[in-house]
Amino acid sequence: MSPTPSPGQITTLSQLYASLRSAVDDAAEALDAVRVGESSGAVDTERFLAASQRVAALAREIAAILDR
């Protein structure tokens, strides 16, 4: 049985989840834009790369929390 998290930890995890969800949504939208750009010949990968880096940073933060 795992220990009950403190209220501060719940808030942090909730905020972290919300940030991750937002970053994943942004990455999905950016990927859709890249796909549209491929068909028109104008691919802008900068937005997708920025969003994917944000997702990766949040994933590292989650891993660090879980490793504690």
mmCIF file of C-alpha atoms in Angstrom, residues 2-28:
data_model
loop_
_atom_site.group_PDB
_atom_site.id
_atom_site.type_symbol
_atom_site.label_atom_id
_atom_site.label_comp_id
_atom_site.label_asym_id
_atom_site.label_seq_id
_atom_site.Cartn_x
_atom_site.Cartn_y
_atom_site.Cartn_z
ATOM 1 C CA SER A 2 1.406 3.393 -0.979
ATOM 2 C CA PRO A 3 1.427 6.292 1.468
ATOM 3 C CA THR A 4 -1.274 8.946 1.163
ATOM 4 C CA PRO A 5 0.111 11.970 -0.683
ATOM 5 C CA SER A 6 0.085 15.314 1.065
ATOM 6 C CA PRO A 7 -2.296 18.020 -0.227
ATOM 7 C CA GLY A 8 0.660 19.988 -1.615
ATOM 8 C CA GLN A 9 1.806 16.975 -3.586
ATOM 9 C CA ILE A 10 -1.673 16.442 -5.037
ATOM 10 C CA THR A 11 -1.736 20.045 -6.215
ATOM 11 C CA THR A 12 1.698 19.666 -7.775
ATOM 12 C CA LEU A 13 0.752 16.461 -9.549
ATOM 13 C CA SER A 14 -2.542 17.977 -10.692
ATOM 14 C CA GLN A 15 -0.750 21.010 -12.060
ATOM 15 C CA LEU A 16 1.864 18.799 -13.672
ATOM 16 C CA TYR A 17 -0.836 16.678 -15.290
ATOM 17 C CA ALA A 18 -2.604 19.792 -16.606
ATOM 18 C CA SER A 19 0.670 21.088 -18.044
ATOM 19 C CA LEU A 20 1.445 17.746 -19.655
ATOM 20 C CA ARG A 21 -2.047 17.499 -21.115
ATOM 21 C CA SER A 22 -1.722 20.998 -22.566
ATOM 22 C CA ALA A 23 1.709 20.232 -24.028
ATOM 23 C CA VAL A 24 0.469 17.006 -25.617
ATOM 24 C CA ASP A 25 -2.532 18.839 -27.090
ATOM 25 C CA ASP A 26 -0.204 21.525 -28.494
ATOM 26 C CA ALA A 27 2.071 18.860 -29.974
ATOM 27 C CA ALA A 28 -0.892 17.094 -31.590
#
